PDB file of C-alpha atoms in Angstrom:
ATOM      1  CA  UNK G1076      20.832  88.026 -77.856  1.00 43.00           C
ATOM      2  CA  UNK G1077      17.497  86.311 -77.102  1.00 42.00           C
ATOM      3  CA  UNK G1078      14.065  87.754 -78.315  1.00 43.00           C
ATOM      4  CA  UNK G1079      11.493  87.192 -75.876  1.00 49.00           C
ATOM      5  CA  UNK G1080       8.031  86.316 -78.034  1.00 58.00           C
ATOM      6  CA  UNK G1081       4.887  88.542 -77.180  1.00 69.00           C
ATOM      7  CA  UNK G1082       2.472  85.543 -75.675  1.00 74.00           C
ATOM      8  CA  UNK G1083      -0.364  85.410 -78.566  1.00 77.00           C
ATOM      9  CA  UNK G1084      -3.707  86.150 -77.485  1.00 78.00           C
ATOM     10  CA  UNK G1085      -6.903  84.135 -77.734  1.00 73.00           C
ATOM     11  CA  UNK G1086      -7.735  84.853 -80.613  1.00 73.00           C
ATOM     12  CA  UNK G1087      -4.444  84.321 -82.545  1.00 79.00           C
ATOM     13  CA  UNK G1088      -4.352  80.821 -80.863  1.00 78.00           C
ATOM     14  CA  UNK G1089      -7.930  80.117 -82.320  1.00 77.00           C
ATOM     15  CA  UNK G1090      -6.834  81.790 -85.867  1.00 78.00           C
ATOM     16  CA  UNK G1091      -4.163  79.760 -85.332  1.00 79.00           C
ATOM     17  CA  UNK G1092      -6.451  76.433 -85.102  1.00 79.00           C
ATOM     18  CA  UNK G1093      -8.306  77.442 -88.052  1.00 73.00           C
ATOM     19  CA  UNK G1094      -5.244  77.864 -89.783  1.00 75.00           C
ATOM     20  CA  UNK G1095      -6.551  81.185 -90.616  1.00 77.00           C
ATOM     21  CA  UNK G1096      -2.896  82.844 -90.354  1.00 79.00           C
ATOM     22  CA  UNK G1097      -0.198  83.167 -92.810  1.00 81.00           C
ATOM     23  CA  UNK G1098       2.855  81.234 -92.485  1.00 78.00           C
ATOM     24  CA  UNK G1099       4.932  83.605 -90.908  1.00 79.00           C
ATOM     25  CA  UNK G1100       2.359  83.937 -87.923  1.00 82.00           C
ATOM     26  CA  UNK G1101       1.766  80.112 -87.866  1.00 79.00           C
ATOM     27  CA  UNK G1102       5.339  79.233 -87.371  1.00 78.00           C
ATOM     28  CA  UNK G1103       5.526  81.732 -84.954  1.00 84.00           C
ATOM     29  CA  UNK G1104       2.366  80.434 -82.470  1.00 82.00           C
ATOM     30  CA  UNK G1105       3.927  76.650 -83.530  1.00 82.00           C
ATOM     31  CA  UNK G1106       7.375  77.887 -82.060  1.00 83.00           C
ATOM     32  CA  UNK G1107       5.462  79.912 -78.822  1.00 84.00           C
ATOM     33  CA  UNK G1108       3.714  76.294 -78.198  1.00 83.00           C
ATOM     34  CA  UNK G1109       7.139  74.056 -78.540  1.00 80.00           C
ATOM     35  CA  UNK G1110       8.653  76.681 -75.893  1.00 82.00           C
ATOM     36  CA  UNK G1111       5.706  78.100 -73.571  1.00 82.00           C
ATOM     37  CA  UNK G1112       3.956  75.494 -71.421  1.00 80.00           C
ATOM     38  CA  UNK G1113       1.487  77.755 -70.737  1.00 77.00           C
ATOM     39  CA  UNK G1114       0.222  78.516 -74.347  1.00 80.00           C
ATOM     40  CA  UNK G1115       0.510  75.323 -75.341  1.00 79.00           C
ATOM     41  CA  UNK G1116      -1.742  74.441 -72.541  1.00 74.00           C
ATOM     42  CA  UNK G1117      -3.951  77.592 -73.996  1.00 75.00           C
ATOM     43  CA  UNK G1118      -3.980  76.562 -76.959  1.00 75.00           C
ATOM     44  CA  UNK G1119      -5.621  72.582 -76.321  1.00 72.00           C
ATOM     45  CA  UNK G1120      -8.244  73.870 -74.176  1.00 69.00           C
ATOM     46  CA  UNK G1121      -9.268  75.903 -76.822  1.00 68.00           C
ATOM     47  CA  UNK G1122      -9.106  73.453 -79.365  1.00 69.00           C
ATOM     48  CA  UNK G1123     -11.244  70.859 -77.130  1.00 61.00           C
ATOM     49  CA  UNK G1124     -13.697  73.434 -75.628  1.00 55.00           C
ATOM     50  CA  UNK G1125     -15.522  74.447 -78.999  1.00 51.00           C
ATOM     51  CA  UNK G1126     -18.949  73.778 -78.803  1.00 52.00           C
ATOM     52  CA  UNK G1127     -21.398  74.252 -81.993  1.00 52.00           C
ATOM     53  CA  UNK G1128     -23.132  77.586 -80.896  1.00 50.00           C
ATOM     54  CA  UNK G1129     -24.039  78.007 -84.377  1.00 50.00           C
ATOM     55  CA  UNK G1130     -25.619  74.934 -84.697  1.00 52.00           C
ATOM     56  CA  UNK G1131     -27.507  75.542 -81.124  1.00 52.00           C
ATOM     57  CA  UNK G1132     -28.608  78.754 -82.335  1.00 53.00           C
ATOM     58  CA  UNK G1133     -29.708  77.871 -85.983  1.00 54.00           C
ATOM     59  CA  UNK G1134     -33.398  78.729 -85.194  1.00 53.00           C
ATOM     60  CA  UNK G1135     -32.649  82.221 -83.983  1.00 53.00           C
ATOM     61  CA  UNK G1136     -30.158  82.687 -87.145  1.00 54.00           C
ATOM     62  CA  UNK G1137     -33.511  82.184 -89.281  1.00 54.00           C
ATOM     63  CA  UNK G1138     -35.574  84.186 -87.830  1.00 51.00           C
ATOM     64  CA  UNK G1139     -32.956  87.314 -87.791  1.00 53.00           C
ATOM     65  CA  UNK G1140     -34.800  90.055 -89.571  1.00 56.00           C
ATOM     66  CA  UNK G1141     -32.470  90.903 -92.626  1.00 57.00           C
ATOM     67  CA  UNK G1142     -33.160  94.731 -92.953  1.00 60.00           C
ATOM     68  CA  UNK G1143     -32.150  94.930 -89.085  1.00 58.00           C
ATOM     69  CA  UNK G1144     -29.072  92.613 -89.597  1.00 59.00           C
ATOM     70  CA  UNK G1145     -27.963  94.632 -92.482  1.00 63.00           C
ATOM     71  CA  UNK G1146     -28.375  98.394 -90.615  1.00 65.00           C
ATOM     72  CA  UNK G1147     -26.566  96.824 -87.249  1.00 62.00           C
ATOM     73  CA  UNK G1148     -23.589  95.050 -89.184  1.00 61.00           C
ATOM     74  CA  UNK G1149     -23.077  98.372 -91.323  1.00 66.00           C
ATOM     75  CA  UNK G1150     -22.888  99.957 -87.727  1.00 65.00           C
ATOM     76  CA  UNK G1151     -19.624  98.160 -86.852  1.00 63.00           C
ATOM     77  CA  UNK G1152     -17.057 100.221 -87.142  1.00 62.00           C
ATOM     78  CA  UNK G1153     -13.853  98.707 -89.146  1.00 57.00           C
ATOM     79  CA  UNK G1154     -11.447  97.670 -86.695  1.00 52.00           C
ATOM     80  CA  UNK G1155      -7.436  98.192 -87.931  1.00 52.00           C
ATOM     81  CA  UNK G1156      -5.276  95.052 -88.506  1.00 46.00           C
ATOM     82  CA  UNK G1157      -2.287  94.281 -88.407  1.00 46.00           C
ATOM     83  CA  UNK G1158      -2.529  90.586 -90.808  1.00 46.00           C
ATOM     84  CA  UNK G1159      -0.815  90.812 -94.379  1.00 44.00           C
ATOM     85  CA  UNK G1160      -3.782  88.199 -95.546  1.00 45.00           C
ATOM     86  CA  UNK G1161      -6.349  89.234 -97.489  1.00 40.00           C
ATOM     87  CA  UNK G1162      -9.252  87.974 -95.339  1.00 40.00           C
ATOM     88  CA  UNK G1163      -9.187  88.906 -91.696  1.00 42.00           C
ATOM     89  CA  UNK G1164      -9.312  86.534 -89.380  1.00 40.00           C
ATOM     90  CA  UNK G1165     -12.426  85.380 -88.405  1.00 42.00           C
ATOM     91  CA  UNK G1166     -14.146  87.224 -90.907  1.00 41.00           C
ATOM     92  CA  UNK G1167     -17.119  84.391 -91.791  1.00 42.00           C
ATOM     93  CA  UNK G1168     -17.422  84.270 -87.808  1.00 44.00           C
ATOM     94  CA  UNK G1169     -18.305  87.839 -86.951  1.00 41.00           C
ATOM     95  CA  UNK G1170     -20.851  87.520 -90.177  1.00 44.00           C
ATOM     96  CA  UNK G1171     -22.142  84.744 -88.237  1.00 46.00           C
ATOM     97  CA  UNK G1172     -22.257  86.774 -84.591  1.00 45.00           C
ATOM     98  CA  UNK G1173     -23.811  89.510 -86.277  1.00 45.00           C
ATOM     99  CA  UNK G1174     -26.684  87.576 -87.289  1.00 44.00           C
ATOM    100  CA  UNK G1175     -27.195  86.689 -83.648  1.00 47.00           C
ATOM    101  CA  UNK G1176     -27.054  89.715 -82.279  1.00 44.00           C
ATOM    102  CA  UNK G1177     -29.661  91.149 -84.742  1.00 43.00           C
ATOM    103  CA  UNK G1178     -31.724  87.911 -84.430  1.00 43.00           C
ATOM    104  CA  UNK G1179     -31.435  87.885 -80.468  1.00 43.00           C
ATOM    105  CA  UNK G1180     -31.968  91.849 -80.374  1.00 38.00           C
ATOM    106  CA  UNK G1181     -28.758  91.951 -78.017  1.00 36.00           C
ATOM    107  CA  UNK G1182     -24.863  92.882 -78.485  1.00 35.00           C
ATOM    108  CA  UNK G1183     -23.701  88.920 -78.121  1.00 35.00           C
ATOM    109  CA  UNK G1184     -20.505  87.991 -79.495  1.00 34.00           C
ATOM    110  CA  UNK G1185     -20.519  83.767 -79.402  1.00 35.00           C
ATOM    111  CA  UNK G1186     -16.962  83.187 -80.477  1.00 35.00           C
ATOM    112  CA  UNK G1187     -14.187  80.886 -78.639  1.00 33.00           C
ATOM    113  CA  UNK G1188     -12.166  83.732 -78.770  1.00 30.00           C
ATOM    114  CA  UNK G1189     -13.852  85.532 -76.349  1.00 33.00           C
ATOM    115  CA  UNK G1190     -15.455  83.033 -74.417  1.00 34.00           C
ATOM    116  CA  UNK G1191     -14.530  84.291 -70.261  1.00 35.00           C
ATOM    117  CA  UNK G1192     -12.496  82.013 -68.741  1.00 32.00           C
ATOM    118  CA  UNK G1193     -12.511  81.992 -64.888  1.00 34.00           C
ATOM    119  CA  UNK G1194      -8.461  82.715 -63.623  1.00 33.00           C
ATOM    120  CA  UNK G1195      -9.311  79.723 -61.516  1.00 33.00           C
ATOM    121  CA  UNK G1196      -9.959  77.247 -63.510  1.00 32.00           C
ATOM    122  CA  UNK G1197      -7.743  74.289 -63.796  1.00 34.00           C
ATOM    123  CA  UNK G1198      -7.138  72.064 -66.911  1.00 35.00           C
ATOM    124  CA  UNK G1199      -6.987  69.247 -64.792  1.00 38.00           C
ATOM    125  CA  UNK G1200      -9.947  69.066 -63.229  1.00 45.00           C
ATOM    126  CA  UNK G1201     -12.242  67.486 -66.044  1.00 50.00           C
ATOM    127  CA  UNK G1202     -15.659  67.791 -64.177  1.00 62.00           C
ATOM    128  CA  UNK G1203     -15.349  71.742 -63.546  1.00 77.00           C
ATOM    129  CA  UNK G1204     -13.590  72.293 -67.375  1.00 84.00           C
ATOM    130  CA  UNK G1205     -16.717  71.209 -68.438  1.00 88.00           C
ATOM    131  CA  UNK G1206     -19.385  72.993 -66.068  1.00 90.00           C
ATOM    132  CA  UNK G1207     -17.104  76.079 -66.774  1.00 90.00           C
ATOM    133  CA  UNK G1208     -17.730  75.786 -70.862  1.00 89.00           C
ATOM    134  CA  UNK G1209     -21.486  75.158 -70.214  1.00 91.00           C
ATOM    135  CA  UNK G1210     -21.472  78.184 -67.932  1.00 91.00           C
ATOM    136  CA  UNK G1211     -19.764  80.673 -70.595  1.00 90.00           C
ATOM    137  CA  UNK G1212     -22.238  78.574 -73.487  1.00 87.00           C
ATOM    138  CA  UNK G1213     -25.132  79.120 -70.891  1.00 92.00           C
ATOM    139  CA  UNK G1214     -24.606  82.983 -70.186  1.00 91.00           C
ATOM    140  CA  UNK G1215     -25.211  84.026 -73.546  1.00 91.00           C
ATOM    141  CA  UNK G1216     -28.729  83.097 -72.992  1.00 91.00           C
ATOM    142  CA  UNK G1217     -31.254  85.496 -72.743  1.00 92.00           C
ATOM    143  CA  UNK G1218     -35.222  85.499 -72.364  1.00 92.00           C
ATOM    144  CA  UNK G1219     -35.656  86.548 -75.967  1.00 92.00           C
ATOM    145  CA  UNK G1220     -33.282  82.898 -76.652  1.00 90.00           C
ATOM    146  CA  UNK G1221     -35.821  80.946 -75.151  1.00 93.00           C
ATOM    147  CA  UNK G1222     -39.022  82.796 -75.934  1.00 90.00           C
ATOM    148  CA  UNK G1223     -42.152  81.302 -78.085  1.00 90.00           C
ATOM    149  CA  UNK G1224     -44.226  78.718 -76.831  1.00 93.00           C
ATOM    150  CA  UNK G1225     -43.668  75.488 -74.375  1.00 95.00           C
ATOM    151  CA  UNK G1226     -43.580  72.148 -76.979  1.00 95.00           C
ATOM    152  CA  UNK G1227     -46.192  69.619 -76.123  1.00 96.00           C
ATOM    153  CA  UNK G1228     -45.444  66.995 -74.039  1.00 96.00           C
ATOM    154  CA  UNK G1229     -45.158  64.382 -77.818  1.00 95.00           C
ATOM    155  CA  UNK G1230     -42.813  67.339 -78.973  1.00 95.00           C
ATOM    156  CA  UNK G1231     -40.393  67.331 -75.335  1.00 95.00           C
ATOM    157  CA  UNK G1232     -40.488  63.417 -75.977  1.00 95.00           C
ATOM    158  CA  UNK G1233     -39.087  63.477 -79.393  1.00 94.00           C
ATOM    159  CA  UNK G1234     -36.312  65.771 -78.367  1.00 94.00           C
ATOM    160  CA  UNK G1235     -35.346  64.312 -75.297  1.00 93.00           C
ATOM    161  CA  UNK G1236     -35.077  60.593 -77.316  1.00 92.00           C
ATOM    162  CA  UNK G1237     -32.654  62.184 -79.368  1.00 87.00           C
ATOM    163  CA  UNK G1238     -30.710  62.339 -76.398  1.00 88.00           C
ATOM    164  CA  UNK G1239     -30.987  58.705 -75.347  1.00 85.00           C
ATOM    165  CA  UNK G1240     -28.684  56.988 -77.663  1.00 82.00           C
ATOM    166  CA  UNK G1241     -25.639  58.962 -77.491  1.00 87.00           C
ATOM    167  CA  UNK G1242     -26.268  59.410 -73.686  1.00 89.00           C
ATOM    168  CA  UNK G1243     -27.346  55.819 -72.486  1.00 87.00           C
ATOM    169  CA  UNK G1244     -30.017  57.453 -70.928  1.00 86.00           C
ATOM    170  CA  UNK G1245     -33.980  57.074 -71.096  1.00 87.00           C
ATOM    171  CA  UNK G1246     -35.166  60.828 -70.505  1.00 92.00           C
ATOM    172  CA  UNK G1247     -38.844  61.380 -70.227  1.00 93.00           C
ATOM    173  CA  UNK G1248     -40.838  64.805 -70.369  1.00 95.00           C
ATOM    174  CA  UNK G1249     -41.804  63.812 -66.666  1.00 95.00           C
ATOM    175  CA  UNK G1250     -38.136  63.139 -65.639  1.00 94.00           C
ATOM    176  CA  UNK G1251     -37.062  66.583 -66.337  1.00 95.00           C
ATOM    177  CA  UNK G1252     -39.915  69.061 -65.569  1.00 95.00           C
ATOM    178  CA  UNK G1253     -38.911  71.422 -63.207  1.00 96.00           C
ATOM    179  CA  UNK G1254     -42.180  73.044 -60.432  1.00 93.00           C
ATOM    180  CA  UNK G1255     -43.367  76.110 -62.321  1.00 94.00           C
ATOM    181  CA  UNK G1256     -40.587  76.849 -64.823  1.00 97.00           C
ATOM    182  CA  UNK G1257     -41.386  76.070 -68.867  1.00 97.00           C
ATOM    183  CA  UNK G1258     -39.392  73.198 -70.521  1.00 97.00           C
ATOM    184  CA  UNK G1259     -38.327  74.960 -73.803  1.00 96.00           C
ATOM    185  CA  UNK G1260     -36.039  72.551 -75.897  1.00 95.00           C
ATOM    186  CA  UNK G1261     -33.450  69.853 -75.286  1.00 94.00           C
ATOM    187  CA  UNK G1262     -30.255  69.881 -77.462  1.00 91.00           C
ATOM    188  CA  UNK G1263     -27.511  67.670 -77.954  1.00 91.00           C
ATOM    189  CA  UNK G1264     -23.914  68.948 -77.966  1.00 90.00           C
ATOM    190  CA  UNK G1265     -20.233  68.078 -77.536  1.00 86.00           C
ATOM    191  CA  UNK G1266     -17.910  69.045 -75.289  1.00 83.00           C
ATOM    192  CA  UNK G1267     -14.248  67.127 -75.830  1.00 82.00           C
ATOM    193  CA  UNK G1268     -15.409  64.660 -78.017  1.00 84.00           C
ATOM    194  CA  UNK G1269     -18.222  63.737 -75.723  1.00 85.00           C
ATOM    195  CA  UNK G1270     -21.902  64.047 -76.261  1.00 90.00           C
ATOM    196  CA  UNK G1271     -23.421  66.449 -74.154  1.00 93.00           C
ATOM    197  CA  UNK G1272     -27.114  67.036 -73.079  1.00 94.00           C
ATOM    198  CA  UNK G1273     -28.544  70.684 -72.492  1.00 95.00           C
ATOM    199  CA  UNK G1274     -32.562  70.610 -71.396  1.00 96.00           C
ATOM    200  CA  UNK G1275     -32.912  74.424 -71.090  1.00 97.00           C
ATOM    201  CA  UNK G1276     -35.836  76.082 -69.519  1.00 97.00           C
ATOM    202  CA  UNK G1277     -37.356  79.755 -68.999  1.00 96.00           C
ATOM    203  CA  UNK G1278     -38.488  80.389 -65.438  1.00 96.00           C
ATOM    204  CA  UNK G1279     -40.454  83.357 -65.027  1.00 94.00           C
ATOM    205  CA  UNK G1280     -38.808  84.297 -61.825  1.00 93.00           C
ATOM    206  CA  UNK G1281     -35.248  84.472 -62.796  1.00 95.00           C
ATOM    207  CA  UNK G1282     -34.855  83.833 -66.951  1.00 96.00           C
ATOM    208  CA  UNK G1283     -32.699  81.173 -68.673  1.00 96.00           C
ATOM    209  CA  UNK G1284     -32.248  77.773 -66.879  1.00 97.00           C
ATOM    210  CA  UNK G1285     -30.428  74.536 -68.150  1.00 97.00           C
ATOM    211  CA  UNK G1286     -29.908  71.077 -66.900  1.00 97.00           C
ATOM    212  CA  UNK G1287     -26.815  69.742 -68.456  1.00 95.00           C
ATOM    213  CA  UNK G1288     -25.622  66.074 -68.612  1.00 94.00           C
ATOM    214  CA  UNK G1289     -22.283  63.807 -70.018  1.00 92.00           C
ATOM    215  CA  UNK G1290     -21.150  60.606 -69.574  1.00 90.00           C
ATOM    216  CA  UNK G1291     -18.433  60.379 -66.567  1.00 88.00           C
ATOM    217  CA  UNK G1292     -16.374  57.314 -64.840  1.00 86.00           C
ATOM    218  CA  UNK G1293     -15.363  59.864 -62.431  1.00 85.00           C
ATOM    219  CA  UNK G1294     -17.891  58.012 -59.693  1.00 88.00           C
ATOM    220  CA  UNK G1295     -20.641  58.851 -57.672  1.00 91.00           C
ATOM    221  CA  UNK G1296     -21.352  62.443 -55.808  1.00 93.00           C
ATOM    222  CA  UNK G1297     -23.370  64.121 -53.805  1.00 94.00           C
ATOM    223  CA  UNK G1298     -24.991  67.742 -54.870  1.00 94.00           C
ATOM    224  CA  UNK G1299     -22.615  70.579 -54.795  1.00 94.00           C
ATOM    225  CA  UNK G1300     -22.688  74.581 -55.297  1.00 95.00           C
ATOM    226  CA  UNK G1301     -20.537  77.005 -57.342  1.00 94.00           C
ATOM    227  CA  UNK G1302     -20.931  80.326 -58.894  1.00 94.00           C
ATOM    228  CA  UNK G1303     -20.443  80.182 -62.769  1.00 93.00           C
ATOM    229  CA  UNK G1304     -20.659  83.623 -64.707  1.00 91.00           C
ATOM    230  CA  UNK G1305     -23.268  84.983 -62.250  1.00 93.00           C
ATOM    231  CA  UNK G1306     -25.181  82.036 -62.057  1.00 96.00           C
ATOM    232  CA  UNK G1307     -25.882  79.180 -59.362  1.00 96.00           C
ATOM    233  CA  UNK G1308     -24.596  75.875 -60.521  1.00 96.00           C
ATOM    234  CA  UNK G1309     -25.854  72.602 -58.665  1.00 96.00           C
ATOM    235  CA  UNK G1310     -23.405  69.918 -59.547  1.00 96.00           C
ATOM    236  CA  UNK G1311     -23.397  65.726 -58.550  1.00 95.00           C
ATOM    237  CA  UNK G1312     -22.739  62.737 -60.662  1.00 92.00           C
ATOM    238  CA  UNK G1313     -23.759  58.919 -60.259  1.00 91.00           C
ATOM    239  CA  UNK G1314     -21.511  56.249 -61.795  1.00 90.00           C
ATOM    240  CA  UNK G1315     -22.383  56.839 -65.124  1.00 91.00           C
ATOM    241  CA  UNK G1316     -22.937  60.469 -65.484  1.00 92.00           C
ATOM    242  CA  UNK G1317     -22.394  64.007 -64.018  1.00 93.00           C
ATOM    243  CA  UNK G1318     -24.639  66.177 -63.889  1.00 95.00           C
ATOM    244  CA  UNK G1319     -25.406  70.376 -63.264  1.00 96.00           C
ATOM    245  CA  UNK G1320     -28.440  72.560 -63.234  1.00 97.00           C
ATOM    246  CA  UNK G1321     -27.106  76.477 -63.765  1.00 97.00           C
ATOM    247  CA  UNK G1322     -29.521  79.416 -63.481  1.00 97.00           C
ATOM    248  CA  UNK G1323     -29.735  82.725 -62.267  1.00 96.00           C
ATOM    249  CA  UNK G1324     -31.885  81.839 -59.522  1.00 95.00           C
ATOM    250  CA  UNK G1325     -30.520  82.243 -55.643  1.00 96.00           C
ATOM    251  CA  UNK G1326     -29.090  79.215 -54.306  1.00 96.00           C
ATOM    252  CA  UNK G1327     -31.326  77.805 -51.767  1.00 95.00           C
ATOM    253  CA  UNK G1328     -33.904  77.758 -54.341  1.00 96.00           C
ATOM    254  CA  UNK G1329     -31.778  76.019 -57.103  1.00 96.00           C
ATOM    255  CA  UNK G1330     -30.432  73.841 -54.713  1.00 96.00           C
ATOM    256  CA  UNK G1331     -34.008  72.795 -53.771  1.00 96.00           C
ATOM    257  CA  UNK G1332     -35.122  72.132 -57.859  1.00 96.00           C
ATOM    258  CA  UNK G1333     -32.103  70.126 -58.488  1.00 96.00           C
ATOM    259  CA  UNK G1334     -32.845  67.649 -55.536  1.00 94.00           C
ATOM    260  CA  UNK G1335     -36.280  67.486 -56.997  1.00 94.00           C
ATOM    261  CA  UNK G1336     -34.826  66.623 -60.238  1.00 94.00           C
ATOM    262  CA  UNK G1337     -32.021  64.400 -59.071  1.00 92.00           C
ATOM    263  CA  UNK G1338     -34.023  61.128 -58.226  1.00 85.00           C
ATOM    264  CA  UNK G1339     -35.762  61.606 -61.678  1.00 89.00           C
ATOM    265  CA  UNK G1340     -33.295  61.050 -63.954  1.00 85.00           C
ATOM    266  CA  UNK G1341     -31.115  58.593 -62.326  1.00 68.00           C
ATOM    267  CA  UNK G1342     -30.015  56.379 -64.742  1.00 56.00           C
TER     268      UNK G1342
END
């Protein structure tokens, strides 16, 4: 008689690549992904799409006011499990996405686990895997992630050389201004082993803007719109790079600020 396997959820396939679960469960995901295309296809986009939110959001994390953190983590109720181990899973995480809630004033949970993946999206298509991880990174953005004041223009340089190296790219303060909305700090990431580039930006009008960039030898294309999470996402790439500006602002409008940044940072 054959025992058909309950699929595991997200967040027993990320457990899973934490090897937070006990042997029993481990063989038991190991033996889902041997038999089940589909998780096993789960399960590696997982594994590549991790980006370092806590590294991204280390300033916020040290500001987080540690009265507040304590009364809102004592707030959360226990939640039942069903794990023989000691430690649930992702216990040091949620410590973690507590922090950022308290530190960020808002109820965000930053966790690969439960990350919203569009019922669209196709693992073959490398350009929009990647502009549909920025968009779920991006969402999570609020004013309050962005607020304090606009770095200088010697600051803006120093970050965006950071970039430069790992990119192949020569970013200027100049190159990535965008007409009336406040440069507010450029990061460097990784998405699937690549470096990735996030200039992000608070525009008055509409809140939390980013201009993301990788290296791609997918070839050269012209600007293109998508919805992402609620957001507008203008997408193109040269030969060297692809590139997408995401932001809550309507689409003639972002369509308009990407062209304007477009020539600048060609490569």
């Amino acid at each position: 008689m054959n025992t058909k396997h309950t699929i595991p959820s997200d967040e027993d396939l990320t457990a899973f690549i934490d090897g937070e679960l006990t042997a029993e469960e481990a063989a038991r995901i190991q033996t889902m992904v041997e038999e089940d295309e589909s998780t096993a296809e789960r399960l590696e986009f997982l594994a590549r799409a991790s980006l370092p939110f806590k590294q991204a959001f280390a300033p916020l994390l040290s500001e987080a006011p540690r009265e507040k953190l304590e009364t809102m983590l004592a707030a959360i109720p226990a939640q039942p499990s069903a794990r023989p181990a000691s430690t649930p899973a992702f216990a040091s995480r949620r410590r973690f996405l507590g922090a950022l809630a308290a530190s960020l004033v808002v109820g965000i949970a930053i966790d690969r686990a439960v990350i919203g993946i569009g019922k669209g999206f196709s693992a073959k298509d490398e350009n929009g895997e990647w502009r549909t991880v920025v968009a779920d990174y991006i969402s999570l953005y609020t004013a309050e992630t962005l607020a304090g004041p606009v770095p200088g223009r010697e600051d803006q340089a120093a970050q965006l050389a950071s970039l430069d190296e790992k990119l192949g790219l020569s970013l200027s303060p100049e190159a990535v201004s965008l007409p009336g909305i406040d440069f507010k700090r450029a990061l460097l990431l990784q998405y699937d082993g690549k470096a990735l580039a996030q200039v992000a930006y608070l525009d008055p009008e509409t809140g939390p803007m980013a201009l993301c960039i990788v290296r791609s030898d997918a070839g050269p294309k012209a600007p293109d719109l998508e919805s992402r999470k609620g957001m507008n996402v203008v997408y193109w790439s040269n030969a060297t790079h692809a590139f997408m500006l995401i932001g809550h602002g309507a689409a003639d409008r972002m369509t308009a600020i990407a062209e304007g940044v477009r020539g600048k940072v060609a490569v």
